Amino acid sequence: MHICVVGTGYVGLVTGACLADFGINVTCVDKDERKIDMLLRGEMPIYEPGLDSLVEKNAKAGRLHFTTDLDPAIRRALAVFIAVGTPPKEDGSADLSYVIQVAESIADNLDGYKVIITKSTVPTGTGQLIEKTISERTTSKHPFSVVSNPEFLREGSAIGDFMRPDRVVIGARDPQAIAIMKDIYSPLFLRETPFVITNVESSELIKYASNAFLATKITFINEVAELCEIIGADIHHVAKGMGLDNRIGPKFLHPGPGYGGSCFPKDTQALTEIARNAGRPFDIVETVVAVNQRMKVRAVDKVRAALGESLAGKTVAMLGLSFKPETDDMRESAAIPIAETLVSEGAGVRAFDPVAMDNARAILPPEVEYCMDSYDAAAGADALVIVTEWNQFRSLDMERIKSALKGKVVVDLRNVCSPERMAENGFEYYGVGRANVKLPE
Ligand code: UGA
């Protein structure tokens, strides 16, 4: 079977490489020549653990191809996965223009029955829109099916998530398309991965509802953490006590500076937009979006409060810049408002991230200095702020950090340090949801 995957971002590239690893012949297409050239040279346009070796292995085996030439790739394929970007528009709704462009190319190259699969997160009704776009444009008599097959992979563990998913969701109208989808995913089907077979609209909504629910869970624990600081409770004990209830579960109860990344902020906003357009505003998710915004401001306030009256003339070491560990993705990272505020209020920033510094340079204010490692970043700084919970920050040599720092303040926005040990080491330590935290008025 030949498959075409359009778009070589996180979703497209991981999908393409993993499907090739299932033994399928896959052509990944992107209109960005630079990206395709990199991939042809064996270089990855994104940092994702294990992706380079998977791409190399399958490209060498002749199952994984890269090209900018969409038309022949569509003609060769029985199934076309659409994995192009759906960036948010000004009003928060998803911009579907790239999806529609691909649908138009499919219409122009429909030389036999094809299954067209949306893998990007798309608003409900997009399946129908694709169907309409192709039907109205094509001159071909060949039938086609539009399928929704949302991805649930997380950056940093995308390959594991694809190969061992909690579930595969397939939204389709006709049995032939469902049979082809089951065939594509047969290694997972044989491994007894649960399959949810439904209609296109339900499948599209499953993705948004899942992400919005997870974003709500994080926001809920962040608000509990705020309360902990005021009433003298410890968020880790509270989260543990809650998470041991099987109905709640322990995952996604880790407090922090508000969720970020390319998915939760975009998908929560898009879901509120879908609900408003349906005439039934989604009050909980509207609130989650607003509270998450407040969490970002609060993270900045925490740094400001820890440093005293004014930030002017202070130097802050920032550890971790990506929106979460194991990725170089800076989208909606808490590091952005923190660095911007520090710089605009006259503080110097010495930053370190294991992989995101190249991307950070294009996004953070130009005044930010990039350092060789955590100890270099701490050198001469008044405070250390841990923004992202990279594993290496969990095992810092605190004696070295102490002697490198000029001040004693550590603001740990991910609770990677033990407050007791930090106090023993002579630091003025501020975590999240832990009672010793001083808050601004
Ligand atoms: C998320 C979902 O987890 C995936 O299932 C989904 O496929 C993906 O979006 C997508 O729609 O493409 P991702 O954005 O890669 O994946 O990252 P997560 O690990 O979910 O983290 C998202 C944000 O929540 C990060 O800023 C992270 O720091 C934050 N978070 C997560 C917390 O603050 N606390 C937690 O307990 C968990």
XYZ file of C-alpha atoms and ligand atoms in Angstrom:
478
model
C 0.000 0.000 0.000
C 1.169 3.534 -0.812
C 0.369 6.367 1.538
C 0.924 10.082 1.135
C 1.341 12.290 4.214
C 0.986 15.996 3.504
C 2.805 18.267 5.979
C 6.045 17.357 7.744
C 5.466 19.085 11.080
C 5.339 17.066 14.306
C 2.201 15.215 13.366
C 3.009 14.541 9.724
C 6.611 13.525 10.190
C 5.952 11.238 13.147
C 2.924 9.706 11.387
C 4.905 9.169 8.186
C 7.921 7.638 9.919
C 5.818 5.371 12.153
C 3.559 4.168 9.319
C 6.677 3.399 7.272
C 7.902 1.418 10.250
C 4.645 -0.581 10.079
C 5.922 -1.669 6.632
C 3.867 0.724 4.503
C 5.327 2.673 1.594
C 5.045 6.330 2.654
C 5.743 9.586 0.819
C 5.909 12.676 3.027
C 5.243 15.922 1.181
C 5.877 19.485 2.250
C 5.942 22.685 0.216
C 8.825 23.966 2.353
C 11.862 23.027 0.243
C 14.261 23.722 3.086
C 12.547 21.142 5.283
C 12.450 18.520 2.551
C 16.145 19.122 1.730
C 17.007 18.643 5.394
C 14.993 15.427 5.576
C 16.607 14.110 2.403
C 19.991 14.748 4.038
C 18.815 12.823 7.112
C 18.550 15.961 9.264
C 15.446 16.514 11.401
C 13.634 19.882 11.209
C 12.357 19.327 14.779
C 13.837 17.831 17.918
C 11.943 14.675 18.849
C 13.695 11.829 20.677
C 14.141 8.748 18.454
C 12.761 10.374 15.303
C 16.085 10.666 13.476
C 16.891 6.975 13.776
C 13.351 5.939 12.797
C 13.490 8.164 9.701
C 16.963 6.924 8.800
C 15.997 3.265 9.203
C 12.860 3.522 7.064
C 14.395 5.792 4.427
C 17.261 3.294 4.045
C 14.764 0.448 3.744
C 13.168 2.365 0.837
C 9.791 2.738 2.551
C 9.975 6.428 3.470
C 10.313 9.163 0.851
C 10.356 12.963 0.977
C 9.336 15.353 -1.755
C 7.868 18.773 -2.480
C 5.952 17.351 -5.443
C 2.422 16.795 -4.163
C 0.534 15.760 -7.313
C 2.381 12.505 -8.153
C 2.458 11.560 -4.451
C -1.344 11.862 -4.307
C -1.799 9.895 -7.535
C 0.363 7.048 -6.218
C -1.449 6.830 -2.864
C -4.510 4.906 -1.774
C -4.677 6.949 1.412
C -3.729 10.618 1.826
C -3.150 11.888 5.365
C -3.626 15.640 5.746
C -1.270 16.804 8.498
C -0.784 20.446 7.599
C -0.959 23.321 10.083
C -4.261 24.746 11.316
C -2.971 27.901 13.054
C -5.382 30.029 15.081
C -6.863 33.081 13.381
C -7.338 36.400 15.210
C -10.702 35.248 16.602
C -9.253 31.964 17.917
C -10.855 29.781 15.237
C -8.642 27.400 13.241
C -7.360 28.605 9.879
C -8.241 25.831 7.426
C -6.744 27.356 4.295
C -3.867 24.824 4.126
C -6.275 21.919 4.596
C -8.454 23.254 1.782
C -5.440 23.697 -0.530
C -4.565 20.025 -0.029
C -8.198 19.003 -0.661
C -8.085 20.938 -3.952
C -4.898 19.129 -5.020
C -6.550 15.809 -4.167
C -9.546 16.796 -6.315
C -7.186 17.518 -9.215
C -5.390 14.181 -8.852
C -8.224 11.778 -8.081
C -7.220 8.979 -10.420
C -8.837 6.149 -8.414
C -10.634 5.485 -5.126
C -8.832 7.269 -2.287
C -9.241 7.647 1.434
C -8.528 11.186 2.644
C -7.676 11.350 6.304
C -7.510 14.417 8.519
C -4.762 13.948 11.069
C -4.416 17.630 11.976
C -6.751 18.822 14.718
C -9.644 20.302 12.776
C -12.957 21.849 13.830
C -16.080 19.760 13.588
C -17.472 20.032 10.091
C -14.042 20.042 8.393
C -14.591 16.505 7.079
C -17.743 17.719 5.358
C -15.938 20.786 4.045
C -13.185 18.626 2.519
C -15.801 16.360 0.957
C -17.604 19.359 -0.530
C -14.351 20.956 -1.772
C -13.288 17.780 -3.567
C -16.750 16.971 -4.975
C -17.241 20.456 -6.353
C -13.802 20.710 -7.918
C -12.980 17.272 -9.261
C -13.773 16.203 -12.788
C -12.973 12.598 -11.869
C -15.711 9.970 -11.570
C -13.748 8.005 -8.958
C -15.266 7.798 -5.489
C -13.426 8.908 -2.364
C -13.968 8.830 1.423
C -13.088 11.423 4.010
C -11.981 10.032 7.367
C -11.138 11.732 10.659
C -8.271 10.081 12.523
C -7.018 12.531 15.160
C -3.573 12.109 16.679
C -2.982 12.123 20.418
C 0.816 12.243 20.469
C 2.737 14.401 22.885
C 5.850 16.248 21.870
C 8.857 14.597 23.444
C 7.254 11.144 23.492
C 5.558 11.230 20.107
C 6.923 7.959 18.739
C 5.994 5.948 21.827
C 2.547 7.570 21.785
C 2.074 6.605 18.127
C 3.332 3.044 18.522
C 1.539 2.370 21.819
C -1.514 4.628 21.851
C -4.271 4.453 24.468
C -6.726 4.341 21.555
C -7.108 4.851 17.829
C -10.100 6.951 16.813
C -11.537 6.543 13.326
C -14.440 8.624 12.112
C -15.736 7.467 8.745
C -18.906 7.046 6.745
C -18.269 3.952 4.624
C -17.110 0.418 5.451
C -14.439 0.382 2.739
C -12.661 3.370 4.324
C -12.908 1.778 7.784
C -11.417 -1.469 6.426
C -8.493 0.447 4.847
C -7.871 2.356 8.084
C -7.829 -0.906 10.059
C -5.399 -2.292 7.526
C -3.099 0.738 7.922
C -3.159 0.361 11.691
C -3.101 -3.457 11.632
C 0.014 -3.744 13.896
C -1.921 -1.820 16.574
C -5.150 -3.680 15.889
C -3.313 -6.996 16.363
C -1.840 -5.670 19.622
C -5.408 -5.137 20.864
C -5.217 -1.363 21.009
C -8.802 -0.146 21.553
C -10.338 1.275 18.357
C -13.173 3.782 18.511
C -15.073 3.664 15.243
C -17.560 6.484 14.905
C -18.811 9.144 12.531
C -16.562 11.956 11.327
C -18.117 14.669 13.526
C -17.734 12.636 16.752
C -14.141 11.803 15.922
C -13.322 15.465 15.298
C -14.898 16.402 18.623
C -13.134 13.605 20.557
C -9.821 15.321 19.867
C -10.933 18.784 20.995
C -12.823 17.473 24.014
C -9.793 15.386 25.102
C -7.349 18.277 24.878
C -9.775 20.694 26.539
C -10.367 18.207 29.351
C -6.624 17.790 29.957
C -6.162 21.573 29.864
C -8.986 21.852 32.400
C -7.321 19.289 34.660
C -4.052 21.230 34.607
C -5.842 24.525 35.206
C -7.808 22.993 38.055
C -4.640 21.836 39.820
C -3.013 25.226 39.178
C -5.917 26.917 40.954
C -5.694 24.398 43.801
C -1.969 25.222 43.998
C -2.803 28.914 44.340
C -5.139 28.088 47.194
C -2.465 25.891 48.827
C -0.106 28.848 48.987
C -2.703 30.912 50.792
C -4.012 28.357 53.270
C -0.715 26.613 53.992
C -1.284 23.307 52.152
C 1.170 21.393 49.946
C 0.002 20.833 46.373
C 1.961 17.594 45.979
C 0.173 16.002 48.883
C -3.163 17.345 47.688
C -2.579 16.108 44.104
C -1.460 12.703 45.376
C -4.495 12.410 47.611
C -6.767 13.345 44.711
C -4.993 11.265 42.055
C -5.206 8.021 44.029
C -8.924 8.079 43.350
C -9.136 5.983 40.172
C -11.891 8.191 38.855
C -9.524 11.180 38.952
C -6.168 9.528 38.195
C -2.698 10.895 39.030
C -1.706 12.230 35.592
C -1.839 15.875 34.532
C -2.089 17.055 38.114
C 1.302 18.703 38.138
C 1.147 22.455 38.829
C 3.232 24.905 36.839
C 3.219 28.260 35.092
C 0.109 27.433 33.012
C -0.103 25.080 30.043
C 1.607 26.051 26.788
C 2.684 24.408 23.551
C 1.178 24.183 20.124
C -1.951 22.261 21.116
C -3.739 23.125 24.361
C -3.797 26.923 23.890
C -4.908 26.576 20.255
C -7.414 23.760 20.797
C -9.105 25.229 23.877
C -9.620 28.490 22.001
C -10.865 26.698 18.904
C -13.335 24.647 20.969
C -14.792 27.775 22.562
C -15.143 29.197 19.066
C -16.864 26.026 17.779
C -19.264 26.117 20.748
C -20.032 29.824 20.328
C -20.749 29.261 16.633
C -23.038 26.400 17.602
C -24.934 28.866 19.792
C -23.944 27.115 23.009
C -20.922 28.789 24.643
C -18.599 26.349 26.418
C -18.407 28.116 29.782
C -15.902 25.803 31.486
C -13.374 25.962 28.655
C -13.838 29.749 28.313
C -12.889 29.995 31.995
C -9.945 27.613 31.576
C -8.542 29.816 28.807
C -8.891 32.927 30.993
C -7.458 31.266 34.121
C -4.493 29.900 32.176
C -3.738 33.416 31.006
C -3.811 34.521 34.641
C -1.414 31.664 35.546
C 1.149 33.016 33.085
C 0.891 36.498 34.605
C 1.129 34.951 38.044
C 4.363 33.147 37.147
C 5.880 36.482 36.166
C 4.553 38.101 39.374
C 6.136 35.331 41.409
C 9.565 36.084 39.952
C 9.032 39.802 40.534
C 7.883 39.292 44.117
C 10.847 37.035 44.887
C 13.256 39.694 43.708
C 11.828 42.490 45.830
C 10.691 45.968 44.875
C 12.118 46.377 41.402
C 13.596 44.235 38.660
C 15.714 47.069 37.274
C 19.408 46.272 37.384
C 18.833 42.680 38.588
C 20.113 39.642 36.717
C 17.978 36.526 36.442
C 19.158 33.071 35.349
C 16.423 31.221 33.463
C 16.722 27.437 33.234
C 14.529 25.839 30.562
C 12.981 27.762 27.694
C 10.896 25.219 25.760
C 7.220 24.846 26.743
C 8.034 21.458 28.263
C 11.034 19.087 28.454
C 12.281 16.897 25.571
C 11.305 19.377 22.884
C 12.774 22.495 21.288
C 9.270 23.916 20.785
C 8.894 27.426 22.180
C 5.251 27.953 21.228
C 3.291 29.512 24.109
C 6.152 28.720 26.471
C 6.013 30.365 29.904
C 9.594 31.467 29.198
C 8.311 34.061 26.713
C 6.277 36.339 29.041
C 8.852 35.854 31.804
C 11.823 36.903 29.643
C 9.844 39.746 28.048
C 8.795 41.164 31.430
C 12.251 40.830 32.942
C 13.855 42.623 30.003
C 11.179 45.320 29.718
C 11.504 46.092 33.436
C 15.253 46.470 33.173
C 16.565 43.087 34.349
C 19.310 41.131 32.615
C 18.500 37.542 31.584
C 21.034 34.702 31.385
C 19.273 31.722 29.841
C 20.023 28.066 29.291
C 18.028 25.273 27.649
C 19.424 21.902 26.521
C 17.864 22.097 23.033
C 15.587 25.131 22.576
C 18.131 27.978 22.501
C 18.245 28.246 18.699
C 14.476 28.591 18.517
C 14.479 30.903 21.555
C 16.847 33.365 19.852
C 14.193 34.076 17.226
C 11.444 34.625 19.807
C 12.824 36.057 23.053
C 13.992 39.673 23.353
C 17.447 40.207 21.799
C 18.860 41.319 25.184
C 18.675 37.716 26.523
C 22.124 36.145 26.900
C 22.439 32.443 26.099
C 24.707 30.357 28.303
C 26.671 27.129 28.032
C 24.971 25.320 30.898
C 23.002 25.851 34.113
C 26.063 26.914 36.141
C 27.141 29.384 33.491
C 23.610 30.854 33.501
C 23.695 31.171 37.297
C 27.021 33.030 37.274
C 26.554 36.398 38.977
C 22.729 36.235 38.860
C 20.513 37.571 41.642
C 17.979 34.781 41.156
C 17.544 31.447 39.426
C 14.194 30.650 37.805
C 13.424 27.075 36.727
C 10.911 27.409 33.898
C 10.948 23.924 32.311
C 11.415 20.632 34.148
C 14.251 19.137 32.074
C 15.616 16.122 33.961
C 19.070 17.633 34.221
C 17.641 20.446 36.408
C 16.465 17.863 38.932
C 20.008 16.838 39.721
C 21.826 20.171 39.783
C 24.852 20.455 42.040
C 23.319 23.024 44.396
C 26.651 23.857 46.025
C 27.939 24.904 42.593
C 24.763 26.842 41.892
C 25.069 28.609 45.241
C 28.627 29.661 44.645
C 27.828 30.780 41.080
C 24.814 32.885 42.098
C 25.217 36.350 43.545
C 21.845 36.153 45.335
C 20.061 33.288 47.049
C 16.667 33.360 45.368
C 15.424 30.280 43.480
C 11.968 30.372 41.879
C 11.019 26.846 40.892
C 7.969 27.091 38.610
C 7.896 23.287 38.147
C 8.620 22.099 41.686
C 11.676 20.077 40.670
C 13.542 20.879 43.908
C 12.787 19.799 47.448
C 11.843 22.907 49.480
C 13.394 21.427 52.632
C 16.717 20.657 50.942
C 16.795 24.074 49.318
C 16.230 25.730 52.696
C 18.981 23.564 54.262
C 21.292 24.671 51.446
C 20.629 28.301 52.357
C 18.476 29.259 49.385
C 15.452 31.518 49.517
C 13.227 29.050 47.689
C 9.816 29.624 46.070
C 7.932 26.706 44.521
C 4.359 26.433 43.270
C 1.540 25.542 45.655
C 3.810 25.274 48.637
C 3.089 27.277 51.718
C 6.391 29.161 52.025
C 5.662 31.201 48.919
C 5.403 34.945 49.284
C 2.847 36.370 46.889
C 2.447 39.868 45.547
C -0.426 41.840 47.091
C -0.889 17.554 24.058
C -1.656 16.283 24.486
O -1.112 15.771 25.693
C -1.569 15.207 23.407
O -2.377 14.086 23.762
C -2.094 15.787 22.086
O -1.985 14.857 21.028
C -1.274 17.020 21.730
O -1.404 17.979 22.787
C -1.821 17.578 20.440
O -2.988 17.985 20.407
O -1.143 17.501 19.407
P 1.687 18.339 24.084
O 1.161 19.704 23.753
O 2.829 17.793 23.308
O 0.491 17.244 23.955
O 2.157 18.368 25.593
P 1.621 17.926 27.033
O 2.585 16.975 27.606
O 0.197 17.542 27.008
O 1.785 19.311 27.819
C 1.032 20.467 27.455
C 1.264 21.581 28.455
O 0.683 21.272 29.704
C 2.732 21.876 28.743
O 2.916 23.282 28.842
C 2.987 21.216 30.080
O 4.022 21.807 30.811
C 1.637 21.436 30.745
N 1.343 20.455 31.815
C 1.128 19.146 31.527
C 1.267 20.904 33.132
O 1.467 22.101 33.429
N 0.956 20.005 34.119
C 0.729 18.697 33.853
O 0.445 17.928 34.807
C 0.819 18.255 32.524
